[in-house]
PDB file of N, CA and C in Angstrom:
ATOM      1  N   UNK A 408       0.689  -1.183   0.144  1.00 60.00           N
ATOM      2  CA  UNK A 408       0.286   0.031   0.000  1.00 60.00           C
ATOM      3  C   UNK A 408       0.872   1.369  -0.136  1.00 60.00           C
ATOM      4  N   UNK A 409       0.247   2.077  -0.593  1.00 74.00           N
ATOM      5  CA  UNK A 409       1.225   3.496  -0.923  1.00 74.00           C
ATOM      6  C   UNK A 409       1.045   4.490   0.214  1.00 74.00           C
ATOM      7  N   UNK A 410       1.565   5.486   0.787  1.00 76.00           N
ATOM      8  CA  UNK A 410       1.434   6.111   2.169  1.00 76.00           C
ATOM      9  C   UNK A 410      -0.131   6.733   2.015  1.00 76.00           C
ATOM     10  N   UNK A 411      -0.315   7.351   0.877  1.00 73.00           N
ATOM     11  CA  UNK A 411      -1.651   7.850   0.424  1.00 73.00           C
ATOM     12  C   UNK A 411      -2.658   6.849   1.072  1.00 73.00           C
ATOM     13  N   UNK A 412      -2.536   5.663   0.603  1.00 74.00           N
ATOM     14  CA  UNK A 412      -3.697   4.703   0.736  1.00 74.00           C
ATOM     15  C   UNK A 412      -3.782   4.370   2.303  1.00 74.00           C
ATOM     16  N   UNK A 413      -2.790   4.191   2.919  1.00 73.00           N
ATOM     17  CA  UNK A 413      -2.736   3.892   4.580  1.00 73.00           C
ATOM     18  C   UNK A 413      -3.059   5.117   5.064  1.00 73.00           C
ATOM     19  N   UNK A 414      -3.044   6.546   4.954  1.00 72.00           N
ATOM     20  CA  UNK A 414      -3.577   7.575   5.438  1.00 72.00           C
ATOM     21  C   UNK A 414      -5.090   7.542   5.425  1.00 72.00           C
ATOM     22  N   UNK A 415      -5.139   7.190   4.087  1.00 70.00           N
ATOM     23  CA  UNK A 415      -6.969   7.102   3.732  1.00 70.00           C
ATOM     24  C   UNK A 415      -7.476   5.814   4.640  1.00 70.00           C
ATOM     25  N   UNK A 416      -6.953   5.058   4.989  1.00 74.00           N
ATOM     26  CA  UNK A 416      -7.627   3.822   5.475  1.00 74.00           C
ATOM     27  C   UNK A 416      -7.440   3.714   6.835  1.00 74.00           C
ATOM     28  N   UNK A 417      -6.496   4.663   7.391  1.00 75.00           N
ATOM     29  CA  UNK A 417      -6.179   5.074   8.878  1.00 75.00           C
ATOM     30  C   UNK A 417      -7.352   5.984   9.073  1.00 75.00           C
ATOM     31  N   UNK A 418      -7.662   6.993   8.349  1.00 73.00           N
ATOM     32  CA  UNK A 418      -8.649   7.888   8.552  1.00 73.00           C
ATOM     33  C   UNK A 418     -10.063   7.318   8.359  1.00 73.00           C
ATOM     34  N   UNK A 419     -10.379   6.409   7.488  1.00 70.00           N
ATOM     35  CA  UNK A 419     -11.515   5.692   7.472  1.00 70.00           C
ATOM     36  C   UNK A 419     -11.889   4.994   9.028  1.00 70.00           C
ATOM     37  N   UNK A 420     -10.642   4.064   9.109  1.00 69.00           N
ATOM     38  CA  UNK A 420     -10.859   3.286  10.365  1.00 69.00           C
ATOM     39  C   UNK A 420     -11.040   4.376  11.566  1.00 69.00           C
ATOM     40  N   UNK A 421     -10.396   5.705  11.974  1.00 69.00           N
ATOM     41  CA  UNK A 421     -10.657   6.488  12.544  1.00 69.00           C
ATOM     42  C   UNK A 421     -12.078   6.721  12.751  1.00 69.00           C
ATOM     43  N   UNK A 422     -12.523   7.668  11.428  1.00 68.00           N
ATOM     44  CA  UNK A 422     -14.140   7.869  11.314  1.00 68.00           C
ATOM     45  C   UNK A 422     -15.042   6.814  11.997  1.00 68.00           C
ATOM     46  N   UNK A 423     -14.552   5.508  11.397  1.00 65.00           N
ATOM     47  CA  UNK A 423     -15.872   4.223  11.936  1.00 65.00           C
ATOM     48  C   UNK A 423     -15.829   4.139  13.171  1.00 65.00           C
ATOM     49  N   UNK A 424     -14.419   4.006  13.627  1.00 63.00           N
ATOM     50  CA  UNK A 424     -14.297   3.911  15.323  1.00 63.00           C
ATOM     51  C   UNK A 424     -14.944   4.905  16.189  1.00 63.00           C
ATOM     52  N   UNK A 425     -14.613   6.349  15.808  1.00 62.00           N
ATOM     53  CA  UNK A 425     -15.523   7.771  16.335  1.00 62.00           C
ATOM     54  C   UNK A 425     -16.837   7.424  16.044  1.00 62.00           C
ATOM     55  N   UNK A 426     -17.630   6.813  15.035  1.00 57.00           N
ATOM     56  CA  UNK A 426     -19.056   6.918  14.796  1.00 57.00           C
ATOM     57  C   UNK A 426     -19.740   5.804  15.837  1.00 57.00           C
ATOM     58  N   UNK A 427     -18.768   4.629  15.812  1.00 51.00           N
ATOM     59  CA  UNK A 427     -19.442   3.186  16.930  1.00 51.00           C
ATOM     60  C   UNK A 427     -19.599   3.953  18.371  1.00 51.00           C
ATOM     61  N   UNK A 428     -18.309   4.662  18.542  1.00 48.00           N
ATOM     62  CA  UNK A 428     -18.317   5.096  20.125  1.00 48.00           C
ATOM     63  C   UNK A 428     -19.460   6.090  20.466  1.00 48.00           C
ATOM     64  N   UNK A 429     -19.783   7.178  19.474  1.00 49.00           N
ATOM     65  CA  UNK A 429     -20.948   8.225  19.353  1.00 49.00           C
ATOM     66  C   UNK A 429     -22.294   7.111  19.890  1.00 49.00           C
ATOM     67  N   UNK A 430     -22.392   6.133  18.906  1.00 50.00           N
ATOM     68  CA  UNK A 430     -23.722   5.306  18.871  1.00 50.00           C
ATOM     69  C   UNK A 430     -23.770   5.113  20.212  1.00 50.00           C
ATOM     70  N   UNK A 431     -22.814   4.392  20.512  1.00 52.00           N
ATOM     71  CA  UNK A 431     -22.422   3.641  21.841  1.00 52.00           C
ATOM     72  C   UNK A 431     -23.410   4.596  23.040  1.00 52.00           C
ATOM     73  N   UNK A 432     -22.534   5.895  22.874  1.00 53.00           N
ATOM     74  CA  UNK A 432     -22.641   6.870  24.284  1.00 53.00           C
ATOM     75  C   UNK A 432     -24.089   7.744  23.899  1.00 53.00           C
ATOM     76  N   UNK A 433     -25.044   7.194  22.971  1.00 53.00           N
ATOM     77  CA  UNK A 433     -26.477   8.200  22.644  1.00 53.00           C
ATOM     78  C   UNK A 433     -27.306   7.289  23.290  1.00 53.00           C
ATOM     79  N   UNK A 434     -27.360   6.002  23.571  1.00 57.00           N
ATOM     80  CA  UNK A 434     -28.500   5.216  24.208  1.00 57.00           C
ATOM     81  C   UNK A 434     -29.208   5.877  25.139  1.00 57.00           C
ATOM     82  N   UNK A 435     -30.330   5.822  24.845  1.00 55.00           N
ATOM     83  CA  UNK A 435     -31.099   6.259  25.772  1.00 55.00           C
ATOM     84  C   UNK A 435     -32.300   5.323  26.345  1.00 55.00           C
ATOM     85  N   UNK A 436     -31.933   5.391  27.842  1.00 57.00           N
ATOM     86  CA  UNK A 436     -32.816   4.605  28.795  1.00 57.00           C
ATOM     87  C   UNK A 436     -34.142   5.308  29.296  1.00 57.00           C
ATOM     88  N   UNK A 437     -35.234   4.374  29.029  1.00 56.00           N
ATOM     89  CA  UNK A 437     -36.328   4.785  29.754  1.00 56.00           C
ATOM     90  C   UNK A 437     -36.633   4.807  31.179  1.00 56.00           C
ATOM     91  N   UNK A 438     -37.466   6.100  31.437  1.00 54.00           N
ATOM     92  CA  UNK A 438     -37.092   6.491  32.648  1.00 54.00           C
ATOM     93  C   UNK A 438     -38.167   5.814  33.987  1.00 54.00           C
ATOM     94  N   UNK A 439     -38.131   5.717  35.132  1.00 54.00           N
ATOM     95  CA  UNK A 439     -38.917   5.146  35.987  1.00 54.00           C
ATOM     96  C   UNK A 439     -40.258   5.029  35.537  1.00 54.00           C
ATOM     97  N   UNK A 440     -40.911   6.289  35.261  1.00 58.00           N
ATOM     98  CA  UNK A 440     -42.383   6.615  35.138  1.00 58.00           C
ATOM     99  C   UNK A 440     -43.008   5.855  33.577  1.00 58.00           C
ATOM    100  N   UNK A 441     -41.851   5.298  32.859  1.00 63.00           N
ATOM    101  CA  UNK A 441     -42.633   4.739  31.891  1.00 63.00           C
ATOM    102  C   UNK A 441     -42.547   3.115  32.023  1.00 63.00           C
ATOM    103  N   UNK A 442     -41.687   2.751  33.081  1.00 73.00           N
ATOM    104  CA  UNK A 442     -41.531   1.427  33.668  1.00 73.00           C
ATOM    105  C   UNK A 442     -43.219   1.124  34.426  1.00 73.00           C
ATOM    106  N   UNK A 443     -43.026   2.354  35.305  1.00 75.00           N
ATOM    107  CA  UNK A 443     -44.491   1.810  36.312  1.00 75.00           C
ATOM    108  C   UNK A 443     -45.672   1.797  35.208  1.00 75.00           C
ATOM    109  N   UNK A 444     -45.796   2.734  34.059  1.00 75.00           N
ATOM    110  CA  UNK A 444     -46.952   2.656  33.365  1.00 75.00           C
ATOM    111  C   UNK A 444     -47.125   1.255  32.421  1.00 75.00           C
ATOM    112  N   UNK A 445     -45.957   0.882  32.288  1.00 79.00           N
ATOM    113  CA  UNK A 445     -45.729  -0.614  31.492  1.00 79.00           C
ATOM    114  C   UNK A 445     -46.410  -1.790  32.438  1.00 79.00           C
ATOM    115  N   UNK A 446     -46.070  -1.443  33.794  1.00 80.00           N
ATOM    116  CA  UNK A 446     -46.277  -2.532  34.698  1.00 80.00           C
ATOM    117  C   UNK A 446     -47.610  -2.744  34.565  1.00 80.00           C
ATOM    118  N   UNK A 447     -48.346  -1.177  34.943  1.00 81.00           N
ATOM    119  CA  UNK A 447     -49.624  -1.138  35.183  1.00 81.00           C
ATOM    120  C   UNK A 447     -50.386  -1.494  34.060  1.00 81.00           C
ATOM    121  N   UNK A 448     -49.920  -1.033  32.923  1.00 84.00           N
ATOM    122  CA  UNK A 448     -51.069  -1.765  31.622  1.00 84.00           C
ATOM    123  C   UNK A 448     -50.639  -3.358  31.678  1.00 84.00           C
ATOM    124  N   UNK A 449     -49.632  -3.995  31.910  1.00 84.00           N
ATOM    125  CA  UNK A 449     -49.262  -4.897  31.994  1.00 84.00           C
ATOM    126  C   UNK A 449     -50.339  -5.576  32.819  1.00 84.00           C
ATOM    127  N   UNK A 450     -50.589  -4.997  33.959  1.00 82.00           N
ATOM    128  CA  UNK A 450     -51.409  -5.572  35.091  1.00 82.00           C
ATOM    129  C   UNK A 450     -53.022  -5.628  34.572  1.00 82.00           C
ATOM    130  N   UNK A 451     -53.186  -4.465  34.227  1.00 85.00           N
ATOM    131  CA  UNK A 451     -54.709  -4.184  33.545  1.00 85.00           C
ATOM    132  C   UNK A 451     -55.259  -5.443  33.013  1.00 85.00           C
ATOM    133  N   UNK A 452     -54.105  -5.465  31.842  1.00 86.00           N
ATOM    134  CA  UNK A 452     -54.082  -6.206  30.699  1.00 86.00           C
ATOM    135  C   UNK A 452     -54.605  -7.887  31.115  1.00 86.00           C
ATOM    136  N   UNK A 453     -53.346  -8.260  32.093  1.00 82.00           N
ATOM    137  CA  UNK A 453     -53.743  -9.455  32.720  1.00 82.00           C
ATOM    138  C   UNK A 453     -54.974  -9.631  33.300  1.00 82.00           C
ATOM    139  N   UNK A 454     -55.521  -8.574  33.847  1.00 84.00           N
ATOM    140  CA  UNK A 454     -56.580  -8.990  34.732  1.00 84.00           C
ATOM    141  C   UNK A 454     -57.756  -8.986  33.921  1.00 84.00           C
ATOM    142  N   UNK A 455     -57.685  -8.571  32.741  1.00 84.00           N
ATOM    143  CA  UNK A 455     -58.803  -8.243  31.656  1.00 84.00           C
ATOM    144  C   UNK A 455     -58.795  -9.640  31.026  1.00 84.00           C
ATOM    145  N   UNK A 456     -57.579 -10.310  30.718  1.00 81.00           N
ATOM    146  CA  UNK A 456     -57.634 -11.843  30.109  1.00 81.00           C
ATOM    147  C   UNK A 456     -58.083 -12.948  31.155  1.00 81.00           C
ATOM    148  N   UNK A 457     -57.955 -12.773  32.437  1.00 82.00           N
ATOM    149  CA  UNK A 457     -58.304 -13.613  33.473  1.00 82.00           C
ATOM    150  C   UNK A 457     -60.040 -13.523  33.640  1.00 82.00           C
ATOM    151  N   UNK A 458     -60.252 -11.970  33.398  1.00 85.00           N
ATOM    152  CA  UNK A 458     -62.141 -12.060  33.546  1.00 85.00           C
ATOM    153  C   UNK A 458     -62.371 -13.030  32.318  1.00 85.00           C
ATOM    154  N   UNK A 459     -61.611 -12.413  31.077  1.00 84.00           N
ATOM    155  CA  UNK A 459     -62.574 -13.057  30.062  1.00 84.00           C
ATOM    156  C   UNK A 459     -62.107 -14.743  29.920  1.00 84.00           C
ATOM    157  N   UNK A 460     -61.159 -15.436  30.136  1.00 83.00           N
ATOM    158  CA  UNK A 460     -61.041 -16.747  30.664  1.00 83.00           C
ATOM    159  C   UNK A 460     -61.862 -17.175  31.564  1.00 83.00           C
ATOM    160  N   UNK A 461     -62.012 -16.538  32.583  1.00 83.00           N
ATOM    161  CA  UNK A 461     -63.292 -17.149  33.479  1.00 83.00           C
ATOM    162  C   UNK A 461     -64.527 -17.088  33.090  1.00 83.00           C
ATOM    163  N   UNK A 462     -65.136 -16.292  32.089  1.00 86.00           N
ATOM    164  CA  UNK A 462     -66.422 -16.111  31.574  1.00 86.00           C
ATOM    165  C   UNK A 462     -66.238 -17.161  30.507  1.00 86.00           C
ATOM    166  N   UNK A 463     -65.023 -17.677  29.744  1.00 84.00           N
ATOM    167  CA  UNK A 463     -65.327 -18.435  28.606  1.00 84.00           C
ATOM    168  C   UNK A 463     -65.505 -19.896  29.670  1.00 84.00           C
ATOM    169  N   UNK A 464     -64.708 -20.185  30.458  1.00 81.00           N
ATOM    170  CA  UNK A 464     -64.788 -21.401  31.221  1.00 81.00           C
ATOM    171  C   UNK A 464     -65.982 -21.430  31.947  1.00 81.00           C
ATOM    172  N   UNK A 465     -66.603 -20.567  32.431  1.00 83.00           N
ATOM    173  CA  UNK A 465     -67.976 -20.616  32.878  1.00 83.00           C
ATOM    174  C   UNK A 465     -68.790 -21.178  32.119  1.00 83.00           C
ATOM    175  N   UNK A 466     -68.845 -20.437  30.803  1.00 85.00           N
ATOM    176  CA  UNK A 466     -69.640 -20.870  29.675  1.00 85.00           C
ATOM    177  C   UNK A 466     -69.594 -22.328  29.129  1.00 85.00           C
ATOM    178  N   UNK A 467     -68.120 -22.661  29.109  1.00 81.00           N
ATOM    179  CA  UNK A 467     -68.278 -23.891  28.485  1.00 81.00           C
ATOM    180  C   UNK A 467     -68.720 -25.204  29.382  1.00 81.00           C
ATOM    181  N   UNK A 468     -68.493 -24.724  30.951  1.00 76.00           N
ATOM    182  CA  UNK A 468     -69.101 -25.689  32.000  1.00 76.00           C
ATOM    183  C   UNK A 468     -70.470 -26.167  32.009  1.00 76.00           C
ATOM    184  N   UNK A 469     -71.166 -24.432  31.732  1.00 81.00           N
ATOM    185  CA  UNK A 469     -72.612 -24.581  31.469  1.00 81.00           C
ATOM    186  C   UNK A 469     -73.071 -25.395  30.454  1.00 81.00           C
ATOM    187  N   UNK A 470     -72.012 -25.242  29.055  1.00 82.00           N
ATOM    188  CA  UNK A 470     -72.737 -25.802  28.057  1.00 82.00           C
ATOM    189  C   UNK A 470     -72.515 -27.602  28.154  1.00 82.00           C
ATOM    190  N   UNK A 471     -71.496 -28.283  28.886  1.00 75.00           N
ATOM    191  CA  UNK A 471     -70.914 -29.334  29.057  1.00 75.00           C
ATOM    192  C   UNK A 471     -72.245 -29.945  30.035  1.00 75.00           C
ATOM    193  N   UNK A 472     -72.870 -29.147  30.963  1.00 75.00           N
ATOM    194  CA  UNK A 472     -73.717 -29.501  31.834  1.00 75.00           C
ATOM    195  C   UNK A 472     -75.096 -30.080  31.122  1.00 75.00           C
ATOM    196  N   UNK A 473     -75.406 -28.879  30.204  1.00 79.00           N
ATOM    197  CA  UNK A 473     -76.528 -28.796  29.318  1.00 79.00           C
ATOM    198  C   UNK A 473     -76.486 -30.354  28.523  1.00 79.00           C
ATOM    199  N   UNK A 474     -75.235 -30.687  28.168  1.00 79.00           N
ATOM    200  CA  UNK A 474     -74.913 -31.702  27.435  1.00 79.00           C
ATOM    201  C   UNK A 474     -74.992 -33.055  27.736  1.00 79.00           C
ATOM    202  N   UNK A 475     -75.010 -32.790  29.521  1.00 76.00           N
ATOM    203  CA  UNK A 475     -74.936 -34.157  30.149  1.00 76.00           C
ATOM    204  C   UNK A 475     -73.355 -34.284  30.263  1.00 76.00           C
ATOM    205  N   UNK A 476     -72.499 -33.919  29.791  1.00 68.00           N
ATOM    206  CA  UNK A 476     -71.223 -34.114  30.061  1.00 68.00           C
ATOM    207  C   UNK A 476     -70.673 -33.469  31.587  1.00 68.00           C
ATOM    208  N   UNK A 477     -69.707 -34.223  31.996  1.00 64.00           N
ATOM    209  CA  UNK A 477     -69.160 -34.177  33.282  1.00 64.00           C
ATOM    210  C   UNK A 477     -67.792 -33.586  32.940  1.00 64.00           C
ATOM    211  N   UNK A 478     -67.589 -32.471  33.769  1.00 65.00           N
ATOM    212  CA  UNK A 478     -66.145 -31.398  33.572  1.00 65.00           C
ATOM    213  C   UNK A 478     -65.310 -32.607  34.216  1.00 65.00           C
ATOM    214  N   UNK A 479     -63.992 -32.362  33.551  1.00 66.00           N
ATOM    215  CA  UNK A 479     -62.852 -33.688  33.668  1.00 66.00           C
ATOM    216  C   UNK A 479     -62.537 -33.940  34.807  1.00 66.00           C
ATOM    217  N   UNK A 480     -62.542 -32.911  36.108  1.00 72.00           N
ATOM    218  CA  UNK A 480     -62.406 -33.111  37.630  1.00 72.00           C
ATOM    219  C   UNK A 480     -63.391 -33.893  38.249  1.00 72.00           C
ATOM    220  N   UNK A 481     -64.616 -33.719  37.618  1.00 72.00           N
ATOM    221  CA  UNK A 481     -65.838 -34.257  38.281  1.00 72.00           C
ATOM    222  C   UNK A 481     -65.378 -35.999  37.495  1.00 72.00           C
ATOM    223  N   UNK A 482     -65.029 -36.161  36.548  1.00 72.00           N
ATOM    224  CA  UNK A 482     -64.764 -37.581  35.950  1.00 72.00           C
ATOM    225  C   UNK A 482     -63.821 -38.389  36.736  1.00 72.00           C
ATOM    226  N   UNK A 483     -62.728 -37.600  37.111  1.00 77.00           N
ATOM    227  CA  UNK A 483     -61.749 -37.868  37.560  1.00 77.00           C
ATOM    228  C   UNK A 483     -62.027 -38.580  39.026  1.00 77.00           C
ATOM    229  N   UNK A 484     -62.697 -37.405  39.771  1.00 78.00           N
ATOM    230  CA  UNK A 484     -63.215 -37.637  41.264  1.00 78.00           C
ATOM    231  C   UNK A 484     -63.993 -38.796  41.398  1.00 78.00           C
ATOM    232  N   UNK A 485     -64.960 -38.979  40.585  1.00 81.00           N
ATOM    233  CA  UNK A 485     -65.916 -40.382  40.223  1.00 81.00           C
ATOM    234  C   UNK A 485     -65.150 -41.612  40.137  1.00 81.00           C
ATOM    235  N   UNK A 486     -64.006 -41.566  39.280  1.00 83.00           N
ATOM    236  CA  UNK A 486     -63.074 -42.749  38.856  1.00 83.00           C
ATOM    237  C   UNK A 486     -62.705 -42.980  40.260  1.00 83.00           C
ATOM    238  N   UNK A 487     -61.976 -41.848  40.748  1.00 82.00           N
ATOM    239  CA  UNK A 487     -61.473 -42.514  42.232  1.00 82.00           C
ATOM    240  C   UNK A 487     -62.179 -42.762  43.377  1.00 82.00           C
ATOM    241  N   UNK A 488     -63.381 -42.299  43.373  1.00 86.00           N
ATOM    242  CA  UNK A 488     -64.046 -42.774  44.481  1.00 86.00           C
ATOM    243  C   UNK A 488     -64.686 -44.138  44.150  1.00 86.00           C
ATOM    244  N   UNK A 489     -65.141 -44.902  42.867  1.00 88.00           N
ATOM    245  CA  UNK A 489     -65.353 -46.021  42.360  1.00 88.00           C
ATOM    246  C   UNK A 489     -64.191 -46.907  42.839  1.00 88.00           C
ATOM    247  N   UNK A 490     -62.930 -46.452  42.469  1.00 86.00           N
ATOM    248  CA  UNK A 490     -61.716 -47.237  42.840  1.00 86.00           C
ATOM    249  C   UNK A 490     -61.684 -47.609  44.398  1.00 86.00           C
ATOM    250  N   UNK A 491     -61.675 -46.599  45.074  1.00 86.00           N
ATOM    251  CA  UNK A 491     -61.841 -46.618  46.645  1.00 86.00           C
ATOM    252  C   UNK A 491     -62.691 -47.065  47.095  1.00 86.00           C
ATOM    253  N   UNK A 492     -63.919 -47.285  46.604  1.00 89.00           N
ATOM    254  CA  UNK A 492     -64.888 -48.214  46.773  1.00 89.00           C
ATOM    255  C   UNK A 492     -64.860 -49.581  46.642  1.00 89.00           C
ATOM    256  N   UNK A 493     -64.267 -49.701  45.603  1.00 88.00           N
ATOM    257  CA  UNK A 493     -64.068 -51.209  45.306  1.00 88.00           C
ATOM    258  C   UNK A 493     -62.900 -51.888  46.178  1.00 88.00           C
ATOM    259  N   UNK A 494     -61.708 -50.994  46.434  1.00 88.00           N
ATOM    260  CA  UNK A 494     -60.861 -51.419  47.149  1.00 88.00           C
ATOM    261  C   UNK A 494     -61.588 -51.826  49.043  1.00 88.00           C
ATOM    262  N   UNK A 495     -62.151 -50.894  49.338  1.00 87.00           N
ATOM    263  CA  UNK A 495     -62.781 -51.072  50.712  1.00 87.00           C
ATOM    264  C   UNK A 495     -63.901 -52.151  50.539  1.00 87.00           C
ATOM    265  N   UNK A 496     -64.724 -52.446  49.473  1.00 90.00           N
ATOM    266  CA  UNK A 496     -65.683 -53.633  49.179  1.00 90.00           C
ATOM    267  C   UNK A 496     -64.595 -54.886  49.470  1.00 90.00           C
ATOM    268  N   UNK A 497     -63.297 -55.098  48.665  1.00 89.00           N
ATOM    269  CA  UNK A 497     -62.663 -56.069  48.113  1.00 89.00           C
ATOM    270  C   UNK A 497     -62.019 -56.543  49.856  1.00 89.00           C
ATOM    271  N   UNK A 498     -61.679 -55.630  50.384  1.00 88.00           N
ATOM    272  CA  UNK A 498     -61.307 -55.796  52.204  1.00 88.00           C
ATOM    273  C   UNK A 498     -62.101 -55.755  53.351  1.00 88.00           C
ATOM    274  N   UNK A 499     -63.493 -55.708  52.579  1.00 87.00           N
ATOM    275  CA  UNK A 499     -64.772 -56.136  53.599  1.00 87.00           C
ATOM    276  C   UNK A 499     -64.750 -54.687  54.673  1.00 87.00           C
ATOM    277  N   UNK A 500     -64.404 -53.486  54.421  1.00 85.00           N
ATOM    278  CA  UNK A 500     -64.319 -52.266  55.215  1.00 85.00           C
ATOM    279  C   UNK A 500     -65.748 -51.435  54.882  1.00 85.00           C
ATOM    280  N   UNK A 501     -66.386 -51.052  55.817  1.00 87.00           N
ATOM    281  CA  UNK A 501     -67.431 -50.238  55.822  1.00 87.00           C
ATOM    282  C   UNK A 501     -66.799 -48.752  55.718  1.00 87.00           C
ATOM    283  N   UNK A 502     -67.355 -48.342  54.536  1.00 83.00           N
ATOM    284  CA  UNK A 502     -67.129 -46.610  54.320  1.00 83.00           C
ATOM    285  C   UNK A 502     -67.632 -46.060  55.219  1.00 83.00           C
ATOM    286  N   UNK A 503     -68.807 -46.096  55.903  1.00 86.00           N
ATOM    287  CA  UNK A 503     -68.980 -45.034  57.191  1.00 86.00           C
ATOM    288  C   UNK A 503     -68.371 -45.209  58.283  1.00 86.00           C
ATOM    289  N   UNK A 504     -68.222 -46.615  58.627  1.00 88.00           N
ATOM    290  CA  UNK A 504     -67.392 -46.877  59.882  1.00 88.00           C
ATOM    291  C   UNK A 504     -66.045 -46.127  59.851  1.00 88.00           C
ATOM    292  N   UNK A 505     -65.162 -46.450  58.621  1.00 84.00           N
ATOM    293  CA  UNK A 505     -63.992 -45.920  58.288  1.00 84.00           C
ATOM    294  C   UNK A 505     -63.865 -44.440  57.251  1.00 84.00           C
ATOM    295  N   UNK A 506     -64.799 -43.579  57.849  1.00 86.00           N
ATOM    296  CA  UNK A 506     -64.837 -42.622  57.104  1.00 86.00           C
ATOM    297  C   UNK A 506     -63.734 -41.640  57.104  1.00 86.00           C
ATOM    298  N   UNK A 507     -62.986 -41.593  58.253  1.00 89.00           N
ATOM    299  CA  UNK A 507     -61.780 -40.799  58.191  1.00 89.00           C
ATOM    300  C   UNK A 507     -60.725 -41.209  57.015  1.00 89.00           C
ATOM    301  N   UNK A 508     -60.551 -42.631  57.156  1.00 88.00           N
ATOM    302  CA  UNK A 508     -59.757 -43.237  56.437  1.00 88.00           C
ATOM    303  C   UNK A 508     -59.874 -43.201  54.720  1.00 88.00           C
ATOM    304  N   UNK A 509     -61.091 -43.115  54.396  1.00 85.00           N
ATOM    305  CA  UNK A 509     -61.739 -42.860  53.036  1.00 85.00           C
ATOM    306  C   UNK A 509     -61.345 -41.580  52.607  1.00 85.00           C
ATOM    307  N   UNK A 510     -61.622 -40.729  53.563  1.00 88.00           N
ATOM    308  CA  UNK A 510     -61.681 -39.324  53.276  1.00 88.00           C
ATOM    309  C   UNK A 510     -59.791 -38.688  53.170  1.00 88.00           C
ATOM    310  N   UNK A 511     -59.336 -39.439  53.820  1.00 88.00           N
ATOM    311  CA  UNK A 511     -57.531 -39.329  53.662  1.00 88.00           C
ATOM    312  C   UNK A 511     -57.418 -39.759  52.416  1.00 88.00           C
ATOM    313  N   UNK A 512     -57.737 -41.121  52.068  1.00 86.00           N
ATOM    314  CA  UNK A 512     -57.155 -41.555  50.850  1.00 86.00           C
ATOM    315  C   UNK A 512     -57.557 -41.021  49.784  1.00 86.00           C
ATOM    316  N   UNK A 513     -58.882 -40.384  49.873  1.00 83.00           N
ATOM    317  CA  UNK A 513     -59.459 -39.752  48.698  1.00 83.00           C
ATOM    318  C   UNK A 513     -58.722 -38.486  48.439  1.00 83.00           C
ATOM    319  N   UNK A 514     -58.398 -37.631  49.386  1.00 84.00           N
ATOM    320  CA  UNK A 514     -57.775 -36.301  49.836  1.00 84.00           C
ATOM    321  C   UNK A 514     -56.211 -36.554  48.970  1.00 84.00           C
ATOM    322  N   UNK A 515     -55.598 -37.914  49.698  1.00 83.00           N
ATOM    323  CA  UNK A 515     -54.434 -38.244  48.661  1.00 83.00           C
ATOM    324  C   UNK A 515     -54.396 -38.737  47.424  1.00 83.00           C
ATOM    325  N   UNK A 516     -55.537 -39.203  47.149  1.00 79.00           N
ATOM    326  CA  UNK A 516     -55.145 -39.806  45.571  1.00 79.00           C
ATOM    327  C   UNK A 516     -55.789 -38.161  44.774  1.00 79.00           C
ATOM    328  N   UNK A 517     -56.580 -37.264  45.225  1.00 73.00           N
ATOM    329  CA  UNK A 517     -56.753 -36.221  44.450  1.00 73.00           C
ATOM    330  C   UNK A 517     -55.422 -35.593  44.138  1.00 73.00           C
ATOM    331  N   UNK A 518     -54.863 -35.640  45.182  1.00 72.00           N
ATOM    332  CA  UNK A 518     -53.676 -34.701  45.534  1.00 72.00           C
ATOM    333  C   UNK A 518     -52.483 -35.323  44.429  1.00 72.00           C
ATOM    334  N   UNK A 519     -52.576 -36.553  44.314  1.00 66.00           N
ATOM    335  CA  UNK A 519     -51.408 -36.867  43.704  1.00 66.00           C
ATOM    336  C   UNK A 519     -51.882 -36.694  41.972  1.00 66.00           C
ATOM    337  N   UNK A 520     -53.006 -36.654  41.525  1.00 53.00           N
ATOM    338  CA  UNK A 520     -53.583 -36.559  40.238  1.00 53.00           C
ATOM    339  C   UNK A 520     -53.543 -35.139  39.880  1.00 53.00           C
ATOM    340  N   UNK A 521     -53.493 -33.987  40.718  1.00 52.00           N
ATOM    341  CA  UNK A 521     -53.302 -32.865  40.358  1.00 52.00           C
ATOM    342  C   UNK A 521     -51.894 -32.467  39.722  1.00 52.00           C
TER     343      UNK A 521
END
């Protein structure tokens, strides 16, 4: 490279370096008030969609009840009760007499399925 080309490449290099330094120093950070407004907006949006989801779930459950379908949790609960009833019957245990045990097993089984 000639002297002139070296000087030109140094000049271009310095200009590029200075330009990148300047762009790094000009970054703008949002103030706290914008952050608080964003948090508030996100909270309100979350509340809105939670309410909409609750309405949709209620409508779906009502629709299922009209059709005679059971919600999944109710079906699971019924299946668990049937299993416990058969276990108690096989072991000749009276459900009324051992109601505490029955309830504890029912709670334990429901908890393990959640």
